[in-house]
Tab-separated table of C-alpha atoms and ligand atoms in Angstrom:
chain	number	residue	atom	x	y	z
H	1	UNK	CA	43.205	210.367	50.658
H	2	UNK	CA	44.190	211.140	47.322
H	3	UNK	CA	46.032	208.784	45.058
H	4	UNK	CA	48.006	209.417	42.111
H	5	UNK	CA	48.306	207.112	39.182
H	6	UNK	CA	51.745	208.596	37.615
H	7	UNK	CA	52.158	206.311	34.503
H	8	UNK	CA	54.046	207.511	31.254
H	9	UNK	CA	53.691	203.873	30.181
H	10	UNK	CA	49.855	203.547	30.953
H	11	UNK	CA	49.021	200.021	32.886
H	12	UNK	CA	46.396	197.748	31.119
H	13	UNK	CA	42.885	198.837	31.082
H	14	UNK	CA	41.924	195.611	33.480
H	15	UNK	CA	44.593	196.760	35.750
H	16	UNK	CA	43.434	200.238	36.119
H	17	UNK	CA	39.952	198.995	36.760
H	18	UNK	CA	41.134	197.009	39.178
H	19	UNK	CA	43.326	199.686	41.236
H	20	UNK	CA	40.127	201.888	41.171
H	21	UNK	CA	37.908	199.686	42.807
H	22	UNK	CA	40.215	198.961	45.239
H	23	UNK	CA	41.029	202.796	46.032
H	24	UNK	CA	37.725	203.501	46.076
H	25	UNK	CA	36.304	200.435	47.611
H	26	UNK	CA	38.203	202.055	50.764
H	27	UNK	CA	37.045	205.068	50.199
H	28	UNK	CA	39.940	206.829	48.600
H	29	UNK	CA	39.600	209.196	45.875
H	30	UNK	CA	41.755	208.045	42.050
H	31	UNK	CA	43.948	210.308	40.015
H	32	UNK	CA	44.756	209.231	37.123
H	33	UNK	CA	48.052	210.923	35.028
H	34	UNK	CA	48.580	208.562	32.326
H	35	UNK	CA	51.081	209.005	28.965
H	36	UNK	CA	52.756	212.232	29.842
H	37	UNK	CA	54.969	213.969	27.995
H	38	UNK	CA	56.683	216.413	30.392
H	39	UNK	CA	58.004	216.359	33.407
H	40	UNK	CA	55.682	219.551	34.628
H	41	UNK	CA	53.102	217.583	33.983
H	42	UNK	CA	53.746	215.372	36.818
H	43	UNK	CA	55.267	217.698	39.505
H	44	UNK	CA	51.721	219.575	39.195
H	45	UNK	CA	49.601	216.242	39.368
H	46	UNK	CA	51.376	215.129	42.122
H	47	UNK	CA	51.244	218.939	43.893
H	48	UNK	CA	48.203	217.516	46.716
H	49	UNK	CA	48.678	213.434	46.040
H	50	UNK	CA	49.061	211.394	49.679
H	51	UNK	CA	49.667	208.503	47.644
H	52	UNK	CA	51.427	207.604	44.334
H	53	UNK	CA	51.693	204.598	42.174
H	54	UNK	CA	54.407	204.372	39.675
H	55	UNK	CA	55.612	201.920	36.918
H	56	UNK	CA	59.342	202.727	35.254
H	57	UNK	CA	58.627	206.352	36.352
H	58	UNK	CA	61.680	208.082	37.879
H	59	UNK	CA	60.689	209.549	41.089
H	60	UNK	CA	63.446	211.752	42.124
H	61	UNK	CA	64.322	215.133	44.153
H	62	UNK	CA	62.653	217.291	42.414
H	63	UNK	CA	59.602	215.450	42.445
H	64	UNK	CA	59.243	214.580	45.927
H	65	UNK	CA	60.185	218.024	46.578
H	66	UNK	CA	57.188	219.156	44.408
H	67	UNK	CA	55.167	216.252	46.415
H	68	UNK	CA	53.744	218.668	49.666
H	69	UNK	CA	51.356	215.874	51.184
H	70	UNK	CA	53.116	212.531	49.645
H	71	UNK	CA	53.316	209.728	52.339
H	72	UNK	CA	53.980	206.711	50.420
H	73	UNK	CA	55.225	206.056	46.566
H	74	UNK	CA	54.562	201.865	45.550
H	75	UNK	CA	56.610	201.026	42.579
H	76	UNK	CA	54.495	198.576	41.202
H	77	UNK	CA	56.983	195.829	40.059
H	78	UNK	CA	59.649	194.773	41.895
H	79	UNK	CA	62.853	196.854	40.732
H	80	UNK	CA	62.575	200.154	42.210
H	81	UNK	CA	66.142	201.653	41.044
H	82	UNK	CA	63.499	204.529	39.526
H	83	UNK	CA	62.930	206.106	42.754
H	84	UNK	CA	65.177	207.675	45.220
H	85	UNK	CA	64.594	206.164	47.743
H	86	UNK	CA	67.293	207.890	50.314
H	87	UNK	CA	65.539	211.214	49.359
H	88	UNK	CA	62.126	209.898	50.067
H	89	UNK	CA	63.182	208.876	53.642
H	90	UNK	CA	64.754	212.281	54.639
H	91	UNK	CA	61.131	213.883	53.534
H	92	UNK	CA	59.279	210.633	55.542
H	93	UNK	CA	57.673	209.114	52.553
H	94	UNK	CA	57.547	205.407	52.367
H	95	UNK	CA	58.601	203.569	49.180
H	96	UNK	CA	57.201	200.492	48.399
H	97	UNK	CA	57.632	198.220	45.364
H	98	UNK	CA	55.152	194.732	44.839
H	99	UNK	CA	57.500	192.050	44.877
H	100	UNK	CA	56.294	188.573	43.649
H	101	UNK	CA	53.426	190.136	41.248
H	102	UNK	CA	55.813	189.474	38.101
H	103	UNK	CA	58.133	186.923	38.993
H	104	UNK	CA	56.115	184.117	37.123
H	105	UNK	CA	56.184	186.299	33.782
H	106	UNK	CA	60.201	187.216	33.668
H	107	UNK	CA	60.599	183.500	34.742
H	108	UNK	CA	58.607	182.398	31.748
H	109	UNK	CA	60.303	184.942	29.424
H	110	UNK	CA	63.303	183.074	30.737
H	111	UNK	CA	63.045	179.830	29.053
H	112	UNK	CA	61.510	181.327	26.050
H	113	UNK	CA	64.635	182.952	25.609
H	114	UNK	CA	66.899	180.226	26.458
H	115	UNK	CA	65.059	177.505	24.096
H	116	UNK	CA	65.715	180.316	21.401
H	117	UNK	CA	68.684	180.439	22.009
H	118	UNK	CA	70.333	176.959	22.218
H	119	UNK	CA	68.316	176.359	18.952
H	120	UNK	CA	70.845	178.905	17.260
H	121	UNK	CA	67.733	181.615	17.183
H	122	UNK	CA	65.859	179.620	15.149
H	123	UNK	CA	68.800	180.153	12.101
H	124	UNK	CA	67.189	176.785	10.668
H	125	UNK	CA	70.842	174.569	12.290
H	126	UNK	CA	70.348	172.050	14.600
H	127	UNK	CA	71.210	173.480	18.053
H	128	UNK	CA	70.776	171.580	21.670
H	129	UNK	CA	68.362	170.889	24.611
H	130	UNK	CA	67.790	172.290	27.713
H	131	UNK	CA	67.316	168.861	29.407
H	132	UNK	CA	70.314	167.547	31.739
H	133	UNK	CA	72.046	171.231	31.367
H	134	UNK	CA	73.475	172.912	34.515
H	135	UNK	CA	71.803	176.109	35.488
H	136	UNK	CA	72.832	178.617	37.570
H	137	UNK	CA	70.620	181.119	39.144
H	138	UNK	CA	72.142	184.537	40.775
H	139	UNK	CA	69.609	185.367	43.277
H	140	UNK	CA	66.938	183.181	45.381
H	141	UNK	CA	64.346	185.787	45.019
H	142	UNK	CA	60.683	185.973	43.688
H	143	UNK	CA	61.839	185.583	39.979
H	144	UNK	CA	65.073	183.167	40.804
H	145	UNK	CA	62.477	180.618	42.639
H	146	UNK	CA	60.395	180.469	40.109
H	147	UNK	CA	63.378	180.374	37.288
H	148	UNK	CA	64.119	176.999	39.428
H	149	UNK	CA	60.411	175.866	39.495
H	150	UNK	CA	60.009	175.533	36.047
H	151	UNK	CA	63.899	174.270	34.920
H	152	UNK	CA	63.105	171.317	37.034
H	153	UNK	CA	60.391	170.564	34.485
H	154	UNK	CA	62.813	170.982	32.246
H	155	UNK	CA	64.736	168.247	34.310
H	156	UNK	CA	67.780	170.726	34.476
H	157	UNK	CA	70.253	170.617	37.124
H	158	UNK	CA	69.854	173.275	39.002
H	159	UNK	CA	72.126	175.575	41.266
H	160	UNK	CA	71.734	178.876	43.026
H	161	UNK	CA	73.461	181.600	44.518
H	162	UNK	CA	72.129	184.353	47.047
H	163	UNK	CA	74.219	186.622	49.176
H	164	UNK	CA	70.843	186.902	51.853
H	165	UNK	CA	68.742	183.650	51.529
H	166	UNK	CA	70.487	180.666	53.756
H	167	UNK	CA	71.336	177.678	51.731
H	168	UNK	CA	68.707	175.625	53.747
H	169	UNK	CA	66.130	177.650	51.932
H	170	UNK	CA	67.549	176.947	48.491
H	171	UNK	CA	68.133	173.266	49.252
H	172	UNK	CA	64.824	172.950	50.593
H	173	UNK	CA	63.419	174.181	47.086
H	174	UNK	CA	65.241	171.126	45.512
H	175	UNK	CA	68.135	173.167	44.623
H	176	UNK	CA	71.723	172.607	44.832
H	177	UNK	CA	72.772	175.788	47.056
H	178	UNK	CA	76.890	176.907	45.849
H	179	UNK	CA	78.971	179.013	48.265
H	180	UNK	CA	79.424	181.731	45.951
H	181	UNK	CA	78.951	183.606	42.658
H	182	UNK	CA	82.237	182.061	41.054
H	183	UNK	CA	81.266	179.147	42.226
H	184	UNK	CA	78.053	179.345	40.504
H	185	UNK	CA	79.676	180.387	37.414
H	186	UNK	CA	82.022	177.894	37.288
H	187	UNK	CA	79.795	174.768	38.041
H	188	UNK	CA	77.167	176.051	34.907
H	189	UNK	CA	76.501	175.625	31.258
H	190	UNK	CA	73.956	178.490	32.121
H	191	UNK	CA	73.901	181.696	34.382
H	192	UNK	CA	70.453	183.408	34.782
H	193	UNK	CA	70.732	186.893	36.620
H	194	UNK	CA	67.985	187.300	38.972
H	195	UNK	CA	70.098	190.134	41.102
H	196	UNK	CA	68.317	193.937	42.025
H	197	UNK	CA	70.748	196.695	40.542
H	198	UNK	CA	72.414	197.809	43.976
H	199	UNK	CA	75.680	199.556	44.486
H	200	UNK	CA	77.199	195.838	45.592
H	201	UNK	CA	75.705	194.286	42.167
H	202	UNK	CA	76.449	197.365	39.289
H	203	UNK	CA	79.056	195.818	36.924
H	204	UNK	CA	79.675	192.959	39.068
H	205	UNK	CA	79.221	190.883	36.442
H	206	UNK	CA	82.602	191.183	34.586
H	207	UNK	CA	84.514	189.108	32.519
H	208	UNK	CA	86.545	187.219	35.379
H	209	UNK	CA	82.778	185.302	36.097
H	210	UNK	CA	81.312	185.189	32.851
H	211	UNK	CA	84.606	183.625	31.853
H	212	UNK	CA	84.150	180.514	34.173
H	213	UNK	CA	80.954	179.525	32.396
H	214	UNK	CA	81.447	175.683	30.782
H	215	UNK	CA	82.209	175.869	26.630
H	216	UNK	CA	78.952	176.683	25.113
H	217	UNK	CA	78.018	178.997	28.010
H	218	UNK	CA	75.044	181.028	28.162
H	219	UNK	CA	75.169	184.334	30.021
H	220	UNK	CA	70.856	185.404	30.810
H	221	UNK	CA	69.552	188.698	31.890
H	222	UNK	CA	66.100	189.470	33.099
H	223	UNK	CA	67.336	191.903	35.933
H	224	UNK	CA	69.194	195.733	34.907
H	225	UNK	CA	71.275	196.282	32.310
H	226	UNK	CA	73.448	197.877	35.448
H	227	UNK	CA	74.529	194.978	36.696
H	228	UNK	CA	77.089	194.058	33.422
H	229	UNK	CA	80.527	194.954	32.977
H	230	UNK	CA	79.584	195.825	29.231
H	231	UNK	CA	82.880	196.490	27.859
H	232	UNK	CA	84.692	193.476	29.710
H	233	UNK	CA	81.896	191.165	28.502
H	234	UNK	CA	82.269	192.804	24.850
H	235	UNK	CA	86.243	191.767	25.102
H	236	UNK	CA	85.419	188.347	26.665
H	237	UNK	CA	82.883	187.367	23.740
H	238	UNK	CA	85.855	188.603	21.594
H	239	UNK	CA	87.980	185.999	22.962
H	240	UNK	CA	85.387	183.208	23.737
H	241	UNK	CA	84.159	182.357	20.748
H	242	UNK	CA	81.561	179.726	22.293
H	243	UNK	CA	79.628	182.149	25.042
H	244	UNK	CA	76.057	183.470	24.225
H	245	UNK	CA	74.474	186.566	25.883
H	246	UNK	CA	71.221	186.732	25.976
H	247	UNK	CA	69.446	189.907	27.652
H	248	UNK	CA	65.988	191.576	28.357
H	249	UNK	CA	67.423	194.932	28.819
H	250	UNK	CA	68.793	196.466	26.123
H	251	UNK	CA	72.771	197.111	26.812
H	252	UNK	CA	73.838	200.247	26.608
H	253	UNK	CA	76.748	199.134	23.676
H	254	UNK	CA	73.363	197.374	21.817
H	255	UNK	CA	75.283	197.969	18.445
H	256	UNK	CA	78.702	196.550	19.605
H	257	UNK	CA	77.064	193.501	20.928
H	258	UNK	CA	75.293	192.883	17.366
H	259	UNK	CA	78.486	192.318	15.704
H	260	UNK	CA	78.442	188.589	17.687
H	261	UNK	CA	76.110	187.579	15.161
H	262	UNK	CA	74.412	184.171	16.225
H	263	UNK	CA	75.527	184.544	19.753
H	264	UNK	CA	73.704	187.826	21.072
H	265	UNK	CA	70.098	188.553	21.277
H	266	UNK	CA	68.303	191.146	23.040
H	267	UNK	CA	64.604	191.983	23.638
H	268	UNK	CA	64.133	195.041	21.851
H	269	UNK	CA	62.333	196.378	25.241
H	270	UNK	CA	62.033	195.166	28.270
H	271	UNK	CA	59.609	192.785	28.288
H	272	UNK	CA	60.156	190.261	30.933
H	273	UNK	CA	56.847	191.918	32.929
H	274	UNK	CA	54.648	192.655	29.779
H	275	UNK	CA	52.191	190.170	30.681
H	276	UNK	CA	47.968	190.905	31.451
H	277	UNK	CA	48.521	189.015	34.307
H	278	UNK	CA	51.845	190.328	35.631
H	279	UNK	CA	50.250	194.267	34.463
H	280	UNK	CA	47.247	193.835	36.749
H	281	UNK	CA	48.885	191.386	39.731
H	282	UNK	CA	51.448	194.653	40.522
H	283	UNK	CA	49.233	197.772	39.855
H	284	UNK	CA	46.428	195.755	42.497
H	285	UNK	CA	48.636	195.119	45.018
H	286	UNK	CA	50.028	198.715	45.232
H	287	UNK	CA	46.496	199.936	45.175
H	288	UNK	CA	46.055	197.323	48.118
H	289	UNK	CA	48.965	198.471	49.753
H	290	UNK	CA	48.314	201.615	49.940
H	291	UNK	CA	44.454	201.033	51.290
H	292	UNK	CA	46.467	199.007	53.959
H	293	UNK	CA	49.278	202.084	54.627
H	294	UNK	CA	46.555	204.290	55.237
H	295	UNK	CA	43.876	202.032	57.562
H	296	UNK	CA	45.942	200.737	60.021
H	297	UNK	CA	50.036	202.094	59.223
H	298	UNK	CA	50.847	198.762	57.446
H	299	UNK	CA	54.534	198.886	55.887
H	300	UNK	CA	54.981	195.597	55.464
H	301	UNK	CA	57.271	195.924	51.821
H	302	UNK	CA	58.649	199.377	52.419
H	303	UNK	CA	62.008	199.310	50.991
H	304	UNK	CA	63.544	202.444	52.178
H	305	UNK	CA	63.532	201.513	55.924
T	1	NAD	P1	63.560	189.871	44.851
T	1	NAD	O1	63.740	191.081	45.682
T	1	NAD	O2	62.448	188.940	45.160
T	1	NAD	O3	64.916	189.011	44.875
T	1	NAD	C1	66.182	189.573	44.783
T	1	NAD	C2	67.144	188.592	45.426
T	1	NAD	O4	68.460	189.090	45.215
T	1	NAD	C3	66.967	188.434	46.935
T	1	NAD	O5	66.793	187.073	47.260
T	1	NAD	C4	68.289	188.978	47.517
T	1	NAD	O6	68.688	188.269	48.673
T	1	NAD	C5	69.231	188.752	46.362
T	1	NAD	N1	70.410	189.609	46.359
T	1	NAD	C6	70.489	190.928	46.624
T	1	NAD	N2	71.761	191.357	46.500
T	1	NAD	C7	72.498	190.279	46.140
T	1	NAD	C8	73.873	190.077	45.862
T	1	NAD	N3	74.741	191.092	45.955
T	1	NAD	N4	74.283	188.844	45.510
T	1	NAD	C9	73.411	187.806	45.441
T	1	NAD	N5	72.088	187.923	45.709
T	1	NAD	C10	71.639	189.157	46.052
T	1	NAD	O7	63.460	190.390	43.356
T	1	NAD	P2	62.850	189.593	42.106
T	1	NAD	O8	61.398	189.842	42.018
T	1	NAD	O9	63.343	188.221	42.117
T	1	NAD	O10	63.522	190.407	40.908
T	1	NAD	C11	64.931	190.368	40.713
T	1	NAD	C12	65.342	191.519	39.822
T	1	NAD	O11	64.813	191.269	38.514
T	1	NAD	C13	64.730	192.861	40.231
T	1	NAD	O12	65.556	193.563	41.150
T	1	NAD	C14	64.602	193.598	38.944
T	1	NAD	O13	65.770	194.365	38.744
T	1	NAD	C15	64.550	192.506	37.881
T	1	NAD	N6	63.241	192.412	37.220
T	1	NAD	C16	63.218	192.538	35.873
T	1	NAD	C17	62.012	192.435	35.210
T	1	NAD	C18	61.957	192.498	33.721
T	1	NAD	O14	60.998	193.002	33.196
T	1	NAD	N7	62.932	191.945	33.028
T	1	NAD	C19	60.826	192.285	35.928
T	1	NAD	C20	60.902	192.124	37.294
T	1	NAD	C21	62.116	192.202	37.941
């Protein structure tokens, strides 16, 4: 079977090694497209590819359509807004993302941020400590658990909201399980979104929540820049002179946001995956999924069911 590697932001050397000699190690022939520049470029690579592997890549109609022999696309990472999904199930091809293979890295980039920010972004005033703050996380999942895992080192209090996960599971990870988002929001110095941009989540995060954060609130985002209400959070910060924002991806009103001097910072890319470890973790266990897919059917983290 051939397998595409479809990556206009190329994976780490190690990682690519790694995905070869597990698609070859199971006899499976590699295909590497790497740094493109045009979309033709891809819609002829992926002309007589069974399998694909993507990063941010957008897989959508036209692609697929161009895809002849494509059974299964892995999004390696977890967010897999990037591919259309509902088009990929009317032609029968299988989407799969890698969930789990980053979570430690955005969880890390978490508390980086937050230290940096309640020490004023290092602007040389005395700021405040994590230690005995209450923190909210929006979403149980592979990041939000291990968000939780390290605050508790942080001896944080910790809460935690998911719409899927029972509470039992959150309160058997030594976390106080709320009833629901506002809920969340209002018990918290701190809200860390850990939600997937769905139509349920986009803008859900609006100035009615954000405003029930304690004084001093911190709003955190490691998840999609989709899931903000930018221009109700831009007139809450207005009016609430005391709430930080924080973000990994990039808001679309960037410039409007800068104007809160001292109380917005934003990654200037995404970076909450950028790690070695995170790089090679998700482009292995797509190449291992795939090797699985084709030797005995295995779909175990299809999302597109
Ligand atoms: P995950 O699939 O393991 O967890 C997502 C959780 O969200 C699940 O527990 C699910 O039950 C919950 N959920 C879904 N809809 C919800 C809703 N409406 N309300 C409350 N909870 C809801 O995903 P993950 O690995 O934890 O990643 C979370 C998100 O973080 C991803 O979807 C992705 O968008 C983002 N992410 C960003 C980076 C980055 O570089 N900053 C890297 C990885 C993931």
């Amino acid at each position: 079977m051939k397998v595409l590697v479809a990556t206009e932001k190329p994976f780490a050397k190690a990682a690519v090694d790694g995905i070869k000699a597990e698609i070859e190690g199971a006899g499976n022939e590699l295909v590497l497209l790497e740094k493109y520049t045009e979309k033709q470029q891809l819609l002829d690579a992926v002309a007589d590819a069974d399998a694909m592997i993507v990063r941010s890549d957008k897989v959508t109609p036209e692609v697929l359509d161009a895809a002849k022999q494509l059974k299964i696309v892995v999004r390696a990472g977890a967010g897999y807004d990037n591919v259309d999904c509902a088009y990929a199930k009317e032609k029968n091809v299988v989407v799969e993302n890698t969930p789990g293979q980053n979570s430690n890295a955005v969880a890390e980039l978490v508390f980086g941020l937050l230290v940096y920010g309640v020490r004023n972004f290092y602007n040389g005033k005395s700021g405040s400590e994590l230690k005995g703050k209450k923190l909210g996380i929006l979403a149980f999942g592979n990041v939000g658990r291990n968000v939780a895992r390290i605050a508790k080192g942080f001896e944080m209090e910790v809460y935690a909201y998911d719409a899927f996960c029972p509470k039992e599971a959150i309160e058997a990870a030594g976390v106080k399980a709320v009833d629901s988002q506002d809920a969340l929001f209002e018990n918290c110095d701190i809200v860390s979104l850990h939600i997937p941009a769905t139509p349920e989540t986009k803008q859900s995060i609006n100035a009615a929540l954000v405003g029930k954060l304690h004084k001093n609130g911190i709003l955190i985002n490691t998840a999609r820049k989709e899931v903000i209400n930018e221009p109700e959070l831009l007139a809450l910060m207005a009016e609430r002179t005391d709430l930080k924002f924080i973000t990994d991806i990039m808001p679309d009103a960037n410039e409007e946001f800068q104007k809160f001097e001292g109380r917005y910072f934003s990654t200037p890319k995404k970076m909450g995956a950028q790690t070695a470890e995170a790089n090679t973790n998700a482009g292995i266990a797509a190449a291992k999924q795939i090797n699985a897919f084709f030797a005995d059917g295995c779909t175990k983290f299809q999302v597109n069911k």
